[in-house]
mmCIF file of C-alpha atoms in Angstrom:
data_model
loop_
_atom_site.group_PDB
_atom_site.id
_atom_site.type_symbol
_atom_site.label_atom_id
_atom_site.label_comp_id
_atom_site.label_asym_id
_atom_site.label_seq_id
_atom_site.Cartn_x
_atom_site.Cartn_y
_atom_site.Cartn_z
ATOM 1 C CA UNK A 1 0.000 0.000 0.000
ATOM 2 C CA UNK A 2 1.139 3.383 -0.937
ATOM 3 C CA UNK A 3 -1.054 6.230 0.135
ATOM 4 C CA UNK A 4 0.063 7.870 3.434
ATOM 5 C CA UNK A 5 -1.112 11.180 2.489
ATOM 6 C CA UNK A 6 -3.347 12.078 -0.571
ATOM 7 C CA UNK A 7 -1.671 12.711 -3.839
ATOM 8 C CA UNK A 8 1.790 12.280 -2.155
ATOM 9 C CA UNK A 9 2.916 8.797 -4.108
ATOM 10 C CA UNK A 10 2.581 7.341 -7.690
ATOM 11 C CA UNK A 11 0.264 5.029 -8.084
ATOM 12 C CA UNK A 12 -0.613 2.227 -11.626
ATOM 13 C CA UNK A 13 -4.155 1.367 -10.211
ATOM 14 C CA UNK A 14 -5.766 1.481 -7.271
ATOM 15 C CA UNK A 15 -4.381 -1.550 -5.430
ATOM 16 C CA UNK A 16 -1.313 0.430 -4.870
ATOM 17 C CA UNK A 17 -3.016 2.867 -2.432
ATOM 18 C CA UNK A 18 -3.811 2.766 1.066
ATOM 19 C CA UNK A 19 -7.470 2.933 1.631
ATOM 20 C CA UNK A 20 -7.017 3.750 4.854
ATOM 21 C CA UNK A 21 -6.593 7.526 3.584
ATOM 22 C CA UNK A 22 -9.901 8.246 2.673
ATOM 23 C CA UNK A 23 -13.164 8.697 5.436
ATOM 24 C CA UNK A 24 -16.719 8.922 5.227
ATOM 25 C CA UNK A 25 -18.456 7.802 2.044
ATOM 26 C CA UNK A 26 -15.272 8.402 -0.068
ATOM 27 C CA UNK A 27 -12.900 5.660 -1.577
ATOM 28 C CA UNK A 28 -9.680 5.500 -2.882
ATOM 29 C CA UNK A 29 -8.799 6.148 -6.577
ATOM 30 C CA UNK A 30 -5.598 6.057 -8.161
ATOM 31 C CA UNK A 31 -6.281 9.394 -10.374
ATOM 32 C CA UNK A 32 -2.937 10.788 -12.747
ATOM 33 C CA UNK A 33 -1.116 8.279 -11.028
ATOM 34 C CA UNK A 34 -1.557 9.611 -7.908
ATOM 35 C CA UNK A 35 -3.368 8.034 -5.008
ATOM 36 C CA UNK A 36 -6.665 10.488 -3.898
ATOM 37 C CA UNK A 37 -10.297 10.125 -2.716
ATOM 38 C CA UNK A 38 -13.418 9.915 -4.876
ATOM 39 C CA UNK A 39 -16.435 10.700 -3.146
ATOM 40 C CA UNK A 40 -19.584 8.860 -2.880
ATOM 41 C CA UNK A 41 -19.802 4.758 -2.038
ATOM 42 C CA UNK A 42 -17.838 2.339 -4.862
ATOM 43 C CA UNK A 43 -20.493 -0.437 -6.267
ATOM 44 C CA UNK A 44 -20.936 -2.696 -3.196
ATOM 45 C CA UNK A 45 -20.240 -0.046 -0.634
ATOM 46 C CA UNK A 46 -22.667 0.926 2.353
ATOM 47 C CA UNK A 47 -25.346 3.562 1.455
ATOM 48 C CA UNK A 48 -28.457 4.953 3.299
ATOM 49 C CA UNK A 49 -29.726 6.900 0.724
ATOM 50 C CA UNK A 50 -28.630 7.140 -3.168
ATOM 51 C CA UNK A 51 -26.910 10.496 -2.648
ATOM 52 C CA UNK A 52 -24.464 7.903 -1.059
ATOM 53 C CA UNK A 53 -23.433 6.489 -3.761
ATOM 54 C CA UNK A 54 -20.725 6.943 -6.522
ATOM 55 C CA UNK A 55 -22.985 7.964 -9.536
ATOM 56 C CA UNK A 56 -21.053 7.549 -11.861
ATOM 57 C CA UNK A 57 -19.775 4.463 -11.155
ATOM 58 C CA UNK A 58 -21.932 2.156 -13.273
ATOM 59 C CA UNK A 59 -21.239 0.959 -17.002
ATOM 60 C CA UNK A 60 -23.265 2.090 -19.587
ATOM 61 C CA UNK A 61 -26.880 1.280 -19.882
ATOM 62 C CA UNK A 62 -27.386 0.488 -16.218
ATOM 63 C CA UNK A 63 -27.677 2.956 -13.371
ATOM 64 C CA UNK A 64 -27.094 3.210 -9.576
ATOM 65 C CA UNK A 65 -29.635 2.301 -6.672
ATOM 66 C CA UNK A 66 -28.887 2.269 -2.804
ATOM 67 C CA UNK A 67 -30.536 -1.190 -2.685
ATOM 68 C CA UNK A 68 -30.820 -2.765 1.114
ATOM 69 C CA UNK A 69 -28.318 -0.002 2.162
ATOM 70 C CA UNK A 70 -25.532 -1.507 -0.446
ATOM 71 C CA UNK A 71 -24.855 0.757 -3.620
ATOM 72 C CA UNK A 72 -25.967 -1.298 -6.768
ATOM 73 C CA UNK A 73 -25.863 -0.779 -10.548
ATOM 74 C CA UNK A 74 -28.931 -2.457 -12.313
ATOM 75 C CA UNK A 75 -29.814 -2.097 -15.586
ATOM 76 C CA UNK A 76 -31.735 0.622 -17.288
#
């Protein structure tokens, strides 16, 4: 894991990063190779309400639902 403060090492995908770095409902991304937090549940991640969720995290022609408080994609 590389991410002991946001932005501060390189990172090829998102496995190299600490998720450790990011609270609350944001995850780690590994964004211009460097490790930072996206905001909003990943796909699979706890939600209460859709605003929860990462909406833009779905492939095309499906869409995101806070389904029995776990962020989903379903399709359209």
């Amino acid at each position: 894991m590389m991410m002991m403060s946001e932005g501060h090492f390189r990172c090829e995908n998102v496995k190299d990063c600490d998720p450790r770095g990011c609270r609350g409902t944001s995850h780690v991304i590994c964004k211009d190779h460097k490790c930072t937090c996206g905001h909003g549940a990943p796909i699979g991640g706890e939600c209460f309400r859709l605003i929860d969720c990462n909406l833009s995290a779905c492939p095309p022609n499906t869409h995101v639902l806070c389904k029995t408080n776990v962020c989903t994609c379903v399709p359209n």
